[in-house]
Amino acid sequence: MKKFIFVILFLLALGVVLVATCPDRTAHREAIKGIISEVVNSEMNKNPLGSTEIISIGTVFTMDLVDAYLKSNLMIKDHTLFNIGYVTYKDDFKVVSFGILNHVFTIDEETARQLIKEKMAIPFK
């Protein structure tokens, strides 16, 4: 009987911790922007367009586009203990993040590169 009560209390405490540490929409957006920023920076370094100033302006412009896109198309499906972030484009859903314990796990760089190509029509080679 003591084991049963201990298990119930443990599961209850775990549930409270999961609910209290579920990340919000802003955390998802910042995590996704971080991975997309890495992709954009690596692509800009691979394919130099000119001077450093032009690359910097292009990167800032691209990140502003990404931020605007995520503000309007990032949806968070809250499951109380965790949440899932996805983007929609022409009735197509793509899971881009998973949040639990105040941490957001995102897609990898290659998937982000594909999303940028398909969804935002930014021509990466």
Tab-separated table of N, CA and C in Angstrom:
chain	number	residue	atom	x	y	z
A	1	MET	N	0.815	-1.193	0.000
A	1	MET	CA	0.000	0.000	0.000
A	1	MET	C	0.860	1.260	0.000
A	2	LYS	N	1.992	1.205	0.742
A	2	LYS	CA	2.876	2.359	0.784
A	2	LYS	C	3.499	2.616	-0.592
A	3	LYS	N	3.836	1.540	-1.295
A	3	LYS	CA	4.402	1.700	-2.637
A	3	LYS	C	3.391	2.356	-3.572
A	4	PHE	N	2.157	1.959	-3.478
A	4	PHE	CA	1.109	2.509	-4.328
A	4	PHE	C	0.938	4.011	-4.071
A	5	ILE	N	0.892	4.404	-2.824
A	5	ILE	CA	0.759	5.823	-2.473
A	5	ILE	C	1.972	6.599	-2.948
A	6	PHE	N	3.174	6.019	-2.778
A	6	PHE	CA	4.397	6.669	-3.242
A	6	PHE	C	4.367	6.869	-4.757
A	7	VAL	N	3.941	5.853	-5.495
A	7	VAL	CA	3.858	5.948	-6.956
A	7	VAL	C	2.858	7.028	-7.364
A	8	ILE	N	1.710	7.061	-6.713
A	8	ILE	CA	0.691	8.069	-7.022
A	8	ILE	C	1.220	9.471	-6.735
A	9	LEU	N	1.862	9.666	-5.588
A	9	LEU	CA	2.424	10.973	-5.247
A	9	LEU	C	3.538	11.376	-6.214
A	10	PHE	N	4.355	10.409	-6.608
A	10	PHE	CA	5.427	10.681	-7.568
A	10	PHE	C	4.853	11.119	-8.916
A	11	LEU	N	3.853	10.397	-9.398
A	11	LEU	CA	3.229	10.751	-10.676
A	11	LEU	C	2.531	12.105	-10.595
A	12	LEU	N	1.917	12.405	-9.482
A	12	LEU	CA	1.272	13.693	-9.292
A	12	LEU	C	2.311	14.821	-9.293
A	13	ALA	N	3.410	14.613	-8.587
A	13	ALA	CA	4.485	15.617	-8.554
A	13	ALA	C	5.088	15.800	-9.940
A	14	LEU	N	5.290	14.715	-10.666
A	14	LEU	CA	5.834	14.787	-12.022
A	14	LEU	C	4.879	15.563	-12.933
A	15	GLY	N	3.596	15.315	-12.800
A	15	GLY	CA	2.605	16.046	-13.590
A	15	GLY	C	2.618	17.536	-13.285
A	16	VAL	N	2.734	17.893	-12.022
A	16	VAL	CA	2.781	19.305	-11.641
A	16	VAL	C	4.026	19.968	-12.219
A	17	VAL	N	5.164	19.281	-12.163
A	17	VAL	CA	6.408	19.831	-12.719
A	17	VAL	C	6.281	20.011	-14.228
A	18	LEU	N	5.716	19.029	-14.910
A	18	LEU	CA	5.552	19.135	-16.362
A	18	LEU	C	4.623	20.281	-16.747
A	19	VAL	N	3.536	20.447	-16.029
A	19	VAL	CA	2.607	21.534	-16.326
A	19	VAL	C	3.258	22.887	-16.056
A	20	ALA	N	4.006	22.989	-14.966
A	20	ALA	CA	4.622	24.265	-14.584
A	20	ALA	C	5.757	24.676	-15.516
A	21	THR	N	6.393	23.710	-16.157
A	21	THR	CA	7.559	24.026	-16.987
A	21	THR	C	7.295	23.886	-18.474
A	22	CYS	N	6.051	23.867	-18.885
A	22	CYS	CA	5.717	23.773	-20.301
A	22	CYS	C	6.061	25.100	-20.992
A	23	PRO	N	6.915	25.082	-22.030
A	23	PRO	CA	7.327	26.337	-22.671
A	23	PRO	C	6.175	27.012	-23.417
A	24	ASP	N	6.301	28.326	-23.585
A	24	ASP	CA	5.253	29.087	-24.256
A	24	ASP	C	5.585	29.282	-25.737
A	25	ARG	N	4.691	29.972	-26.434
A	25	ARG	CA	4.835	30.215	-27.872
A	25	ARG	C	6.113	30.984	-28.189
A	26	THR	N	6.468	31.949	-27.356
A	26	THR	CA	7.674	32.746	-27.585
A	26	THR	C	8.926	31.874	-27.537
A	27	ALA	N	8.970	30.930	-26.609
A	27	ALA	CA	10.122	30.028	-26.521
A	27	ALA	C	10.246	29.172	-27.779
A	28	HIS	N	9.115	28.712	-28.293
A	28	HIS	CA	9.136	27.936	-29.540
A	28	HIS	C	9.642	28.797	-30.697
A	29	ARG	N	9.109	30.020	-30.796
A	29	ARG	CA	9.502	30.901	-31.899
A	29	ARG	C	10.984	31.231	-31.835
A	30	GLU	N	11.506	31.511	-30.662
A	30	GLU	CA	12.929	31.834	-30.519
A	30	GLU	C	13.809	30.632	-30.843
A	31	ALA	N	13.403	29.441	-30.441
A	31	ALA	CA	14.185	28.240	-30.743
A	31	ALA	C	14.223	27.970	-32.247
A	32	ILE	N	13.087	28.144	-32.910
A	32	ILE	CA	13.034	27.920	-34.353
A	32	ILE	C	13.833	28.991	-35.084
A	33	LYS	N	13.721	30.241	-34.629
A	33	LYS	CA	14.515	31.311	-35.234
A	33	LYS	C	16.009	31.023	-35.074
A	34	GLY	N	16.408	30.436	-33.956
A	34	GLY	CA	17.811	30.100	-33.741
A	34	GLY	C	18.328	29.092	-34.748
A	35	ILE	N	17.558	28.043	-34.995
A	35	ILE	CA	18.010	27.022	-35.953
A	35	ILE	C	17.978	27.578	-37.370
A	36	ILE	N	16.989	28.390	-37.698
A	36	ILE	CA	16.930	28.976	-39.036
A	36	ILE	C	18.061	29.980	-39.218
A	37	SER	N	18.416	30.694	-38.163
A	37	SER	CA	19.540	31.627	-38.223
A	37	SER	C	20.840	30.892	-38.535
A	38	GLU	N	21.027	29.731	-37.925
A	38	GLU	CA	22.211	28.921	-38.222
A	38	GLU	C	22.245	28.511	-39.687
A	39	VAL	N	21.089	28.105	-40.217
A	39	VAL	CA	21.019	27.692	-41.624
A	39	VAL	C	21.314	28.876	-42.540
A	40	VAL	N	20.705	30.016	-42.266
A	40	VAL	CA	20.912	31.195	-43.108
A	40	VAL	C	22.375	31.621	-43.064
A	41	ASN	N	22.965	31.648	-41.873
A	41	ASN	CA	24.369	32.039	-41.761
A	41	ASN	C	25.294	31.072	-42.489
A	42	SER	N	25.032	29.775	-42.382
A	42	SER	CA	25.884	28.812	-43.093
A	42	SER	C	25.733	28.944	-44.600
A	43	GLU	N	24.503	29.213	-45.075
A	43	GLU	CA	24.295	29.394	-46.508
A	43	GLU	C	24.935	30.679	-47.006
A	44	MET	N	24.854	31.738	-46.221
A	44	MET	CA	25.487	33.001	-46.610
A	44	MET	C	27.005	32.856	-46.658
A	45	ASN	N	27.570	32.076	-45.753
A	45	ASN	CA	29.018	31.862	-45.758
A	45	ASN	C	29.460	30.982	-46.929
A	46	LYS	N	28.602	30.039	-47.324
A	46	LYS	CA	28.932	29.172	-48.458
A	46	LYS	C	28.832	29.907	-49.784
A	47	ASN	N	27.845	30.773	-49.903
A	47	ASN	CA	27.576	31.474	-51.151
A	47	ASN	C	27.704	32.980	-50.937
A	48	PRO	N	28.924	33.479	-50.870
A	48	PRO	CA	29.074	34.909	-50.603
A	48	PRO	C	28.488	35.752	-51.734
A	49	LEU	N	27.732	36.762	-51.343
A	49	LEU	CA	27.098	37.648	-52.311
A	49	LEU	C	27.928	38.892	-52.583
A	50	GLY	N	28.904	39.117	-51.794
A	50	GLY	CA	29.703	40.329	-51.941
A	50	GLY	C	30.371	40.668	-50.636
A	51	SER	N	30.290	41.917	-50.262
A	51	SER	CA	30.969	42.372	-49.056
A	51	SER	C	30.252	41.890	-47.792
A	52	THR	N	30.924	42.040	-46.686
A	52	THR	CA	30.378	41.636	-45.394
A	52	THR	C	29.120	42.419	-45.048
A	53	GLU	N	29.089	43.689	-45.447
A	53	GLU	CA	27.920	44.511	-45.149
A	53	GLU	C	26.684	44.001	-45.871
A	54	ILE	N	26.839	43.609	-47.126
A	54	ILE	CA	25.709	43.088	-47.892
A	54	ILE	C	25.221	41.778	-47.279
A	55	ILE	N	26.143	40.915	-46.865
A	55	ILE	CA	25.768	39.649	-46.232
A	55	ILE	C	25.029	39.912	-44.929
A	56	SER	N	25.503	40.874	-44.150
A	56	SER	CA	24.843	41.203	-42.881
A	56	SER	C	23.439	41.732	-43.114
A	57	ILE	N	23.281	42.602	-44.088
A	57	ILE	CA	21.960	43.147	-44.398
A	57	ILE	C	21.037	42.036	-44.892
A	58	GLY	N	21.553	41.147	-45.719
A	58	GLY	CA	20.753	40.027	-46.216
A	58	GLY	C	20.318	39.100	-45.094
A	59	THR	N	21.217	38.846	-44.154
A	59	THR	CA	20.887	37.989	-43.028
A	59	THR	C	19.815	38.630	-42.149
A	60	VAL	N	19.963	39.908	-41.856
A	60	VAL	CA	18.971	40.616	-41.043
A	60	VAL	C	17.623	40.628	-41.747
A	61	PHE	N	17.612	40.897	-43.039
A	61	PHE	CA	16.373	40.912	-43.810
A	61	PHE	C	15.711	39.531	-43.787
A	62	THR	N	16.500	38.494	-43.981
A	62	THR	CA	15.961	37.138	-43.984
A	62	THR	C	15.392	36.777	-42.619
A	63	MET	N	16.087	37.151	-41.552
A	63	MET	CA	15.594	36.832	-40.222
A	63	MET	C	14.318	37.610	-39.893
A	64	ASP	N	14.196	38.824	-40.425
A	64	ASP	CA	12.948	39.567	-40.254
A	64	ASP	C	11.805	38.866	-40.984
A	65	LEU	N	12.085	38.339	-42.177
A	65	LEU	CA	11.070	37.565	-42.903
A	65	LEU	C	10.662	36.319	-42.119
A	66	VAL	N	11.646	35.623	-41.570
A	66	VAL	CA	11.380	34.413	-40.793
A	66	VAL	C	10.537	34.753	-39.569
A	67	ASP	N	10.883	35.826	-38.877
A	67	ASP	CA	10.131	36.223	-37.694
A	67	ASP	C	8.682	36.553	-38.049
A	68	ALA	N	8.485	37.283	-39.119
A	68	ALA	CA	7.126	37.615	-39.558
A	68	ALA	C	6.360	36.350	-39.943
A	69	TYR	N	7.035	35.435	-40.622
A	69	TYR	CA	6.403	34.180	-41.025
A	69	TYR	C	5.986	33.368	-39.800
A	70	LEU	N	6.891	33.272	-38.823
A	70	LEU	CA	6.587	32.491	-37.627
A	70	LEU	C	5.481	33.134	-36.798
A	71	LYS	N	5.446	34.452	-36.735
A	71	LYS	CA	4.383	35.120	-35.981
A	71	LYS	C	3.011	34.808	-36.548
A	72	SER	N	2.930	34.672	-37.855
A	72	SER	CA	1.622	34.436	-38.459
A	72	SER	C	1.303	32.965	-38.703
A	73	ASN	N	2.301	32.118	-38.839
A	73	ASN	CA	2.036	30.726	-39.223
A	73	ASN	C	2.425	29.677	-38.198
A	74	LEU	N	3.076	30.050	-37.109
A	74	LEU	CA	3.447	29.071	-36.081
A	74	LEU	C	2.259	28.841	-35.157
A	75	MET	N	1.830	27.615	-35.084
A	75	MET	CA	0.734	27.236	-34.194
A	75	MET	C	1.295	26.325	-33.110
A	76	ILE	N	0.812	26.512	-31.901
A	76	ILE	CA	1.244	25.679	-30.784
A	76	ILE	C	0.053	24.852	-30.312
A	77	LYS	N	0.215	23.554	-30.336
A	77	LYS	CA	-0.814	22.637	-29.846
A	77	LYS	C	-0.421	22.249	-28.431
A	78	ASP	N	-1.175	22.742	-27.453
A	78	ASP	CA	-0.844	22.525	-26.054
A	78	ASP	C	-1.512	21.243	-25.557
A	79	HIS	N	-0.693	20.349	-25.020
A	79	HIS	CA	-1.194	19.082	-24.478
A	79	HIS	C	-1.036	19.031	-22.962
A	80	THR	N	-1.060	20.149	-22.302
A	80	THR	CA	-0.953	20.362	-20.866
A	80	THR	C	0.427	19.982	-20.324
A	81	LEU	N	0.896	18.777	-20.544
A	81	LEU	CA	2.202	18.353	-20.039
A	81	LEU	C	3.336	18.715	-20.994
A	82	PHE	N	3.026	18.863	-22.262
A	82	PHE	CA	3.993	19.233	-23.287
A	82	PHE	C	3.239	19.966	-24.383
A	83	ASN	N	3.976	20.543	-25.321
A	83	ASN	CA	3.319	21.164	-26.467
A	83	ASN	C	4.132	20.958	-27.732
A	84	ILE	N	3.444	21.087	-28.850
A	84	ILE	CA	4.043	20.839	-30.155
A	84	ILE	C	3.822	22.075	-31.019
A	85	GLY	N	4.888	22.527	-31.669
A	85	GLY	CA	4.783	23.654	-32.578
A	85	GLY	C	4.800	23.166	-34.012
A	86	TYR	N	3.933	23.728	-34.822
A	86	TYR	CA	3.913	23.368	-36.234
A	86	TYR	C	3.576	24.593	-37.062
A	87	VAL	N	3.971	24.554	-38.311
A	87	VAL	CA	3.653	25.625	-39.240
A	87	VAL	C	2.677	25.081	-40.270
A	88	THR	N	1.856	25.966	-40.789
A	88	THR	CA	0.907	25.592	-41.828
A	88	THR	C	1.216	26.391	-43.084
A	89	TYR	N	1.061	25.733	-44.195
A	89	TYR	CA	1.254	26.389	-45.478
A	89	TYR	C	0.445	25.637	-46.509
A	90	LYS	N	-0.556	26.295	-47.073
A	90	LYS	CA	-1.448	25.683	-48.063
A	90	LYS	C	-2.021	24.354	-47.551
A	91	ASP	N	-2.583	24.384	-46.347
A	91	ASP	CA	-3.213	23.231	-45.701
A	91	ASP	C	-2.256	22.071	-45.442
A	92	ASP	N	-0.960	22.348	-45.381
A	92	ASP	CA	0.046	21.341	-45.071
A	92	ASP	C	0.608	21.651	-43.687
A	93	PHE	N	0.626	20.667	-42.791
A	93	PHE	CA	1.137	20.842	-41.442
A	93	PHE	C	2.519	20.214	-41.334
A	94	LYS	N	3.449	20.950	-40.757
A	94	LYS	CA	4.806	20.443	-40.557
A	94	LYS	C	5.207	20.699	-39.111
A	95	VAL	N	5.478	19.642	-38.361
A	95	VAL	CA	5.910	19.780	-36.980
A	95	VAL	C	7.330	20.328	-36.972
A	96	VAL	N	7.544	21.426	-36.235
A	96	VAL	CA	8.858	22.065	-36.205
A	96	VAL	C	9.467	22.116	-34.811
A	97	SER	N	8.663	21.872	-33.764
A	97	SER	CA	9.229	21.922	-32.415
A	97	SER	C	8.395	21.101	-31.448
A	98	PHE	N	9.058	20.723	-30.346
A	98	PHE	CA	8.430	19.959	-29.275
A	98	PHE	C	8.927	20.546	-27.968
A	99	GLY	N	8.025	20.973	-27.111
A	99	GLY	CA	8.417	21.616	-25.870
A	99	GLY	C	8.012	20.824	-24.650
A	100	ILE	N	8.976	20.607	-23.757
A	100	ILE	CA	8.723	19.909	-22.500
A	100	ILE	C	9.801	20.320	-21.507
A	101	LEU	N	9.441	20.392	-20.239
A	101	LEU	CA	10.381	20.731	-19.160
A	101	LEU	C	11.158	22.021	-19.440
A	102	ASN	N	10.445	23.033	-19.917
A	102	ASN	CA	11.003	24.355	-20.200
A	102	ASN	C	12.121	24.331	-21.241
A	103	HIS	N	12.099	23.337	-22.125
A	103	HIS	CA	13.069	23.245	-23.207
A	103	HIS	C	12.308	22.962	-24.500
A	104	VAL	N	12.782	23.550	-25.587
A	104	VAL	CA	12.148	23.352	-26.884
A	104	VAL	C	13.121	22.609	-27.789
A	105	PHE	N	12.708	21.455	-28.267
A	105	PHE	CA	13.479	20.677	-29.227
A	105	PHE	C	12.972	21.036	-30.613
A	106	THR	N	13.896	21.322	-31.536
A	106	THR	CA	13.487	21.778	-32.862
A	106	THR	C	13.926	20.788	-33.932
A	107	ILE	N	13.550	21.117	-35.158
A	107	ILE	CA	13.957	20.333	-36.310
A	107	ILE	C	15.459	20.494	-36.530
A	108	ASP	N	16.034	19.604	-37.313
A	108	ASP	CA	17.463	19.711	-37.599
A	108	ASP	C	17.704	20.720	-38.729
A	109	GLU	N	18.971	21.009	-38.993
A	109	GLU	CA	19.317	22.038	-39.987
A	109	GLU	C	18.854	21.665	-41.389
A	110	GLU	N	18.961	20.413	-41.769
A	110	GLU	CA	18.565	20.015	-43.119
A	110	GLU	C	17.058	20.181	-43.317
A	111	THR	N	16.275	19.813	-42.319
A	111	THR	CA	14.828	19.999	-42.403
A	111	THR	C	14.483	21.485	-42.449
A	112	ALA	N	15.201	22.285	-41.669
A	112	ALA	CA	14.978	23.738	-41.705
A	112	ALA	C	15.308	24.290	-43.079
A	113	ARG	N	16.374	23.798	-43.691
A	113	ARG	CA	16.755	24.247	-45.033
A	113	ARG	C	15.637	23.915	-46.023
A	114	GLN	N	15.073	22.726	-45.920
A	114	GLN	CA	13.977	22.326	-46.812
A	114	GLN	C	12.738	23.191	-46.580
A	115	LEU	N	12.425	23.479	-45.311
A	115	LEU	CA	11.276	24.330	-45.017
A	115	LEU	C	11.457	25.716	-45.603
A	116	ILE	N	12.656	26.249	-45.497
A	116	ILE	CA	12.912	27.582	-46.050
A	116	ILE	C	12.729	27.557	-47.565
A	117	LYS	N	13.228	26.520	-48.210
A	117	LYS	CA	13.084	26.419	-49.665
A	117	LYS	C	11.618	26.318	-50.069
A	118	GLU	N	10.883	25.430	-49.404
A	118	GLU	CA	9.508	25.161	-49.807
A	118	GLU	C	8.535	26.239	-49.367
A	119	LYS	N	8.596	26.605	-48.111
A	119	LYS	CA	7.568	27.480	-47.541
A	119	LYS	C	7.798	28.957	-47.792
A	120	MET	N	9.064	29.366	-47.796
A	120	MET	CA	9.333	30.795	-47.901
A	120	MET	C	9.917	31.173	-49.259
A	121	ALA	N	10.187	30.202	-50.099
A	121	ALA	CA	10.704	30.439	-51.439
A	121	ALA	C	11.987	31.259	-51.426
A	122	ILE	N	12.878	30.938	-50.479
A	122	ILE	CA	14.209	31.555	-50.456
A	122	ILE	C	15.151	30.592	-51.161
A	123	PRO	N	15.781	31.010	-52.229
A	123	PRO	CA	16.546	30.074	-53.071
A	123	PRO	C	17.915	29.738	-52.493
A	124	PHE	N	18.010	28.644	-51.745
A	124	PHE	CA	19.305	28.109	-51.319
A	124	PHE	C	19.714	27.057	-52.316
A	125	LYS	N	20.984	26.997	-52.609
A	125	LYS	CA	21.469	25.982	-53.551
A	125	LYS	C	21.761	24.700	-52.850
